[in-house]
mmCIF file of C-alpha atoms in Angstrom:
data_model
loop_
_atom_site.group_PDB
_atom_site.id
_atom_site.type_symbol
_atom_site.label_atom_id
_atom_site.label_comp_id
_atom_site.label_asym_id
_atom_site.label_seq_id
_atom_site.Cartn_x
_atom_site.Cartn_y
_atom_site.Cartn_z
ATOM 1 C CA ASP A 1 -9.839 13.289 10.905
ATOM 2 C CA ALA A 2 -7.348 11.314 12.937
ATOM 3 C CA GLY A 3 -6.732 9.194 9.913
ATOM 4 C CA VAL A 4 -6.501 5.284 10.163
ATOM 5 C CA ILE A 5 -5.395 4.357 13.565
ATOM 6 C CA GLN A 6 -3.710 0.871 14.250
ATOM 7 C CA SER A 7 -2.416 -0.592 17.457
ATOM 8 C CA PRO A 8 -0.264 -2.010 18.803
ATOM 9 C CA ARG A 9 2.582 -0.194 16.578
ATOM 10 C CA HIS A 10 5.065 -2.896 17.996
ATOM 11 C CA GLU A 11 4.281 -6.165 19.078
ATOM 12 C CA VAL A 12 6.947 -9.068 20.172
ATOM 13 C CA THR A 13 5.732 -12.376 21.224
ATOM 14 C CA GLU A 14 6.949 -16.005 21.231
ATOM 15 C CA MET A 15 5.778 -18.393 19.111
ATOM 16 C CA GLY A 16 2.465 -20.185 19.793
ATOM 17 C CA GLN A 17 0.926 -17.084 21.344
ATOM 18 C CA GLU A 18 -1.978 -15.253 19.832
ATOM 19 C CA VAL A 19 -1.730 -12.101 18.526
ATOM 20 C CA THR A 20 -4.461 -9.525 17.956
ATOM 21 C CA LEU A 21 -4.047 -6.305 15.807
ATOM 22 C CA ARG A 22 -6.616 -3.650 15.609
ATOM 23 C CA CYS A 23 -7.746 -1.163 13.114
ATOM 24 C CA LYS A 24 -10.064 2.047 13.490
ATOM 25 C CA PRO A 25 -10.818 3.089 9.797
ATOM 26 C CA ILE A 26 -11.405 6.783 9.109
ATOM 27 C CA SER A 27 -15.155 7.607 9.659
ATOM 28 C CA GLY A 28 -17.341 7.542 6.777
ATOM 29 C CA HIS A 29 -15.008 4.754 4.594
ATOM 30 C CA ASP A 30 -16.806 1.814 3.800
ATOM 31 C CA TYR A 31 -13.696 -0.388 2.453
ATOM 32 C CA LEU A 32 -11.109 -1.918 4.874
ATOM 33 C CA PHE A 33 -8.097 -3.775 3.651
ATOM 34 C CA TRP A 34 -5.498 -5.389 5.694
ATOM 35 C CA TYR A 35 -2.055 -5.663 4.164
ATOM 36 C CA ARG A 36 1.056 -7.386 5.051
ATOM 37 C CA GLN A 37 4.524 -5.919 4.338
ATOM 38 C CA THR A 38 7.650 -8.270 4.317
ATOM 39 C CA MET A 39 11.230 -7.897 2.812
ATOM 40 C CA MET A 40 10.746 -11.014 0.682
ATOM 41 C CA ARG A 41 7.148 -10.770 -0.402
ATOM 42 C CA GLY A 42 6.670 -6.865 -0.431
ATOM 43 C CA LEU A 43 3.026 -5.433 0.520
ATOM 44 C CA GLU A 44 0.459 -8.530 0.188
ATOM 45 C CA LEU A 45 -3.439 -8.156 0.368
ATOM 46 C CA LEU A 46 -4.795 -10.451 2.939
ATOM 47 C CA ILE A 47 -8.222 -9.560 3.300
ATOM 48 C CA TYR A 48 -10.608 -6.663 2.762
ATOM 49 C CA PHE A 49 -14.121 -5.767 3.647
ATOM 50 C CA ASN A 50 -16.770 -3.574 2.488
ATOM 51 C CA ASN A 51 -19.555 -2.552 4.938
ATOM 52 C CA ASN A 52 -18.418 -4.669 7.455
ATOM 53 C CA VAL A 53 -18.431 -7.867 5.347
ATOM 54 C CA PRO A 54 -15.573 -9.821 4.281
ATOM 55 C CA ILE A 55 -15.308 -9.775 0.223
ATOM 56 C CA ASP A 56 -12.082 -11.322 -0.733
ATOM 57 C CA ASP A 57 -9.784 -13.471 1.937
ATOM 58 C CA SER A 58 -7.829 -15.281 -0.768
ATOM 59 C CA GLY A 59 -4.838 -13.480 0.553
ATOM 60 C CA MET A 60 -5.001 -14.816 3.986
ATOM 61 C CA PRO A 61 -1.922 -17.121 4.237
ATOM 62 C CA GLU A 62 -3.509 -20.193 6.306
ATOM 63 C CA ASP A 63 -6.092 -20.998 8.895
ATOM 64 C CA ARG A 64 -3.864 -19.335 11.601
ATOM 65 C CA PHE A 65 -4.974 -15.950 10.126
ATOM 66 C CA SER A 66 -8.503 -14.453 10.895
ATOM 67 C CA ALA A 67 -9.958 -11.092 10.233
ATOM 68 C CA LYS A 68 -13.064 -9.630 11.567
ATOM 69 C CA MET A 69 -15.202 -6.322 11.367
ATOM 70 C CA PRO A 70 -17.750 -6.181 13.766
ATOM 71 C CA ASN A 71 -18.584 -2.552 13.143
ATOM 72 C CA ALA A 72 -17.531 0.353 10.746
ATOM 73 C CA SER A 73 -15.117 1.909 13.296
ATOM 74 C CA PHE A 74 -13.213 -1.517 14.242
ATOM 75 C CA SER A 75 -11.492 -4.362 12.744
ATOM 76 C CA THR A 76 -9.107 -6.934 13.991
ATOM 77 C CA LEU A 77 -6.392 -9.450 12.508
ATOM 78 C CA LYS A 78 -5.779 -12.137 14.601
ATOM 79 C CA ILE A 79 -3.041 -14.693 14.416
ATOM 80 C CA GLN A 80 -3.346 -17.842 16.582
ATOM 81 C CA PRO A 81 -0.810 -19.556 17.014
ATOM 82 C CA SER A 82 1.840 -17.259 15.539
ATOM 83 C CA GLU A 83 5.024 -18.337 14.018
ATOM 84 C CA PRO A 84 8.122 -16.518 13.190
ATOM 85 C CA ARG A 85 7.373 -16.595 9.840
ATOM 86 C CA ASP A 86 4.420 -14.193 10.395
ATOM 87 C CA SER A 87 6.892 -11.465 11.611
ATOM 88 C CA ALA A 88 6.305 -8.436 9.263
ATOM 89 C CA VAL A 89 4.512 -4.995 9.265
ATOM 90 C CA TYR A 90 1.087 -5.459 9.175
ATOM 91 C CA PHE A 91 -1.115 -2.505 7.581
ATOM 92 C CA CYS A 92 -4.638 -1.423 7.593
ATOM 93 C CA ALA A 93 -6.080 0.838 5.235
ATOM 94 C CA SER A 94 -9.572 2.211 4.355
ATOM 95 C CA ARG A 95 -11.214 3.786 1.395
ATOM 96 C CA GLY A 96 -14.498 5.806 0.887
ATOM 97 C CA PRO A 97 -17.063 4.579 -1.336
ATOM 98 C CA ARG A 98 -16.533 4.125 -4.967
ATOM 99 C CA ASP A 99 -17.628 6.786 -7.026
ATOM 100 C CA THR A 100 -18.025 6.285 -10.972
ATOM 101 C CA PHE A 101 -14.938 6.976 -12.604
ATOM 102 C CA SER A 102 -13.999 10.057 -10.005
ATOM 103 C CA SER A 103 -10.902 10.996 -8.307
ATOM 104 C CA GLY A 104 -12.121 8.967 -5.222
ATOM 105 C CA ALA A 105 -11.897 5.539 -6.376
ATOM 106 C CA ASN A 106 -9.292 3.463 -5.309
ATOM 107 C CA VAL A 107 -7.465 5.660 -3.317
ATOM 108 C CA LEU A 108 -6.548 4.176 0.083
ATOM 109 C CA THR A 109 -5.456 5.639 3.275
ATOM 110 C CA PHE A 110 -3.071 3.509 5.282
ATOM 111 C CA GLY A 111 -2.462 3.521 8.958
ATOM 112 C CA ALA A 112 1.152 3.751 10.379
ATOM 113 C CA GLY A 113 1.323 -0.009 10.348
ATOM 114 C CA SER A 114 1.899 -2.825 13.364
ATOM 115 C CA ARG A 115 5.469 -4.419 13.420
ATOM 116 C CA LEU A 116 4.973 -7.866 14.376
ATOM 117 C CA THR A 117 8.174 -9.781 15.657
ATOM 118 C CA VAL A 118 7.484 -13.621 16.794
ATOM 119 C CA LEU A 119 10.507 -15.402 18.560
ATOM 120 C CA ALA B 1 -3.932 -10.869 -13.356
ATOM 121 C CA GLN B 2 -2.478 -7.364 -12.992
ATOM 122 C CA SER B 3 0.948 -6.993 -11.741
ATOM 123 C CA VAL B 4 3.258 -4.241 -11.220
ATOM 124 C CA THR B 5 7.216 -4.071 -11.745
ATOM 125 C CA GLN B 6 9.637 -1.658 -10.319
ATOM 126 C CA PRO B 7 13.001 -2.449 -11.754
ATOM 127 C CA ASP B 8 14.969 -0.492 -9.259
ATOM 128 C CA ILE B 9 15.314 -1.821 -5.924
ATOM 129 C CA HIS B 10 17.369 1.158 -4.707
ATOM 130 C CA ILE B 11 18.506 4.420 -5.964
ATOM 131 C CA THR B 12 21.034 6.933 -5.000
ATOM 132 C CA VAL B 13 20.557 10.793 -6.084
ATOM 133 C CA SER B 14 22.351 13.589 -5.058
ATOM 134 C CA GLU B 15 20.486 16.626 -3.209
ATOM 135 C CA GLY B 16 19.289 18.786 -6.187
ATOM 136 C CA ALA B 17 19.409 16.409 -8.822
ATOM 137 C CA SER B 18 16.595 15.419 -10.900
ATOM 138 C CA LEU B 19 14.960 11.780 -10.329
ATOM 139 C CA GLU B 20 13.195 9.318 -12.304
ATOM 140 C CA LEU B 21 11.677 6.063 -10.952
ATOM 141 C CA ARG B 22 10.372 3.549 -13.163
ATOM 142 C CA CYS B 23 7.179 1.258 -13.098
ATOM 143 C CA ASN B 24 5.790 -0.984 -15.491
ATOM 144 C CA TYR B 25 2.520 -2.659 -15.004
ATOM 145 C CA SER B 26 0.439 -5.437 -16.571
ATOM 146 C CA TYR B 27 -3.353 -5.276 -16.792
ATOM 147 C CA GLY B 28 -5.700 -5.961 -19.376
ATOM 148 C CA ALA B 29 -8.159 -2.910 -19.393
ATOM 149 C CA THR B 30 -7.578 0.744 -18.571
ATOM 150 C CA PRO B 31 -5.280 0.785 -15.432
ATOM 151 C CA TYR B 32 -5.605 3.104 -12.290
ATOM 152 C CA LEU B 33 -2.135 3.907 -11.260
ATOM 153 C CA PHE B 34 -0.892 5.165 -8.516
ATOM 154 C CA TRP B 35 2.429 6.298 -6.504
ATOM 155 C CA TYR B 36 2.659 5.925 -2.788
ATOM 156 C CA VAL B 37 5.850 6.953 -0.781
ATOM 157 C CA GLN B 38 6.695 5.432 2.880
ATOM 158 C CA SER B 39 8.966 6.979 5.205
ATOM 159 C CA PRO B 40 11.083 4.876 7.547
ATOM 160 C CA GLY B 41 8.458 3.568 10.070
ATOM 161 C CA GLN B 42 5.168 5.090 8.704
ATOM 162 C CA GLY B 43 2.606 4.240 6.784
ATOM 163 C CA LEU B 44 2.281 4.664 3.034
ATOM 164 C CA GLN B 45 1.081 8.069 1.805
ATOM 165 C CA LEU B 46 -0.380 8.891 -1.783
ATOM 166 C CA LEU B 47 1.627 10.905 -3.897
ATOM 167 C CA LEU B 48 -0.273 10.750 -7.072
ATOM 168 C CA LYS B 49 -2.784 9.169 -9.124
ATOM 169 C CA TYR B 50 -3.936 8.315 -12.854
ATOM 170 C CA PHE B 51 -7.372 7.292 -13.505
ATOM 171 C CA SER B 52 -8.186 8.772 -16.944
ATOM 172 C CA GLY B 53 -7.463 12.149 -19.137
ATOM 173 C CA ASP B 54 -4.162 14.008 -19.332
ATOM 174 C CA THR B 55 -1.309 11.316 -19.151
ATOM 175 C CA LEU B 56 0.860 13.818 -17.180
ATOM 176 C CA VAL B 57 -0.161 14.273 -13.680
ATOM 177 C CA GLN B 58 0.805 16.236 -10.632
ATOM 178 C CA GLY B 59 1.190 15.157 -7.348
ATOM 179 C CA ILE B 60 2.116 16.306 -3.891
ATOM 180 C CA LYS B 61 5.760 17.414 -2.926
ATOM 181 C CA GLY B 62 6.550 18.673 -6.413
ATOM 182 C CA PHE B 63 6.185 15.039 -8.129
ATOM 183 C CA GLU B 64 4.754 13.957 -11.217
ATOM 184 C CA ALA B 65 4.230 11.001 -13.287
ATOM 185 C CA GLU B 66 3.244 10.267 -16.972
ATOM 186 C CA PHE B 67 1.030 7.433 -18.255
ATOM 187 C CA LYS B 68 2.469 5.807 -21.372
ATOM 188 C CA ARG B 69 0.116 3.087 -22.551
ATOM 189 C CA SER B 70 2.191 2.176 -25.470
ATOM 190 C CA GLN B 71 5.157 1.236 -23.010
ATOM 191 C CA SER B 72 2.964 0.127 -20.158
ATOM 192 C CA SER B 73 4.675 2.593 -17.758
ATOM 193 C CA PHE B 74 3.947 4.939 -15.129
ATOM 194 C CA ASN B 75 7.369 6.496 -14.212
ATOM 195 C CA LEU B 76 7.665 9.071 -11.295
ATOM 196 C CA ARG B 77 9.649 12.261 -11.836
ATOM 197 C CA LYS B 78 10.721 15.108 -9.676
ATOM 198 C CA PRO B 79 13.073 18.117 -11.013
ATOM 199 C CA SER B 80 15.231 18.451 -8.093
ATOM 200 C CA VAL B 81 15.115 16.180 -4.994
ATOM 201 C CA HIS B 82 15.387 17.211 -1.083
ATOM 202 C CA TRP B 83 17.132 15.162 1.345
ATOM 203 C CA SER B 84 13.701 14.890 2.507
ATOM 204 C CA ASP B 85 12.488 12.660 -0.139
ATOM 205 C CA ALA B 86 14.416 9.998 1.221
ATOM 206 C CA ALA B 87 12.020 7.136 1.389
ATOM 207 C CA GLU B 88 10.713 4.068 -0.124
ATOM 208 C CA TYR B 89 8.594 4.587 -3.447
ATOM 209 C CA PHE B 90 5.589 2.128 -4.153
ATOM 210 C CA CYS B 91 3.947 1.978 -7.893
ATOM 211 C CA ALA B 92 0.313 0.431 -7.517
ATOM 212 C CA VAL B 93 -2.174 -0.386 -10.223
ATOM 213 C CA GLY B 94 -5.941 -1.016 -9.735
ATOM 214 C CA ALA B 95 -8.925 -0.993 -11.992
ATOM 215 C CA ARG B 96 -12.629 0.445 -12.145
ATOM 216 C CA GLY B 97 -14.866 -2.264 -10.636
ATOM 217 C CA ASN B 98 -11.539 -4.010 -9.032
ATOM 218 C CA GLU B 99 -11.108 -2.888 -5.456
ATOM 219 C CA LYS B 100 -7.713 -4.617 -5.121
ATOM 220 C CA LEU B 101 -4.389 -2.780 -5.304
ATOM 221 C CA THR B 102 -1.524 -4.461 -6.557
ATOM 222 C CA PHE B 103 1.723 -2.922 -5.265
ATOM 223 C CA GLY B 104 5.357 -3.119 -6.795
ATOM 224 C CA THR B 105 8.108 -4.247 -4.529
ATOM 225 C CA GLY B 106 9.243 -0.713 -4.106
ATOM 226 C CA THR B 107 12.228 1.405 -4.790
ATOM 227 C CA ARG B 108 14.370 2.728 -1.805
ATOM 228 C CA LEU B 109 15.563 6.060 -2.517
ATOM 229 C CA THR B 110 18.714 7.578 -1.085
ATOM 230 C CA ILE B 111 19.902 11.328 -1.365
ATOM 231 C CA ILE B 112 23.229 12.166 -0.749
ATOM 232 C CA PRO B 113 24.772 15.697 0.087
#
């Protein structure tokens, strides 16, 4: 398996532009998570999906952020309009079905991240 | 709410020396505990995990961690570090029935010759 695939790896854009980050989870994984990493706040969970349905988006900072998962193999995180404070590394992670107290529970596999710079 | 504290922001260790990275968690029930490692420009890779049973868990790359419920700790150890261990290390806590992992702020490890 190629692992969790994110694109683009690097994005530089100007304030006010729309940014779309993409993620392909591991095949068979039914949970998908979007995290944001900054020096000031560390790793923050933005939103997660189960079976393509958004379950908890309480970490999404504001309405400028939106995430979708149209099918089991693809998710997007969109920022519109972007602002300099959105500059961060955005990680996508996926996880397989939760087993009952087994070693598979809660183990996330992360992508390599998308580094976003908003000028 | 669950939380994780990694009190050391940056640690420098000589190659071949032993290592211990500290992690303290706060969670009301039995936690699931994890250590992840992040190399520069890379995503996070799972080093080891604790769900239940033996409180000393072994991971990849020669790392181990010990769960101490009385101290709410899950410290990461390695008897002899290698230059390739230089990276950032994250402790995380989760729980059965709670899909959200909470990560600590990380400890950056520098290895000197």
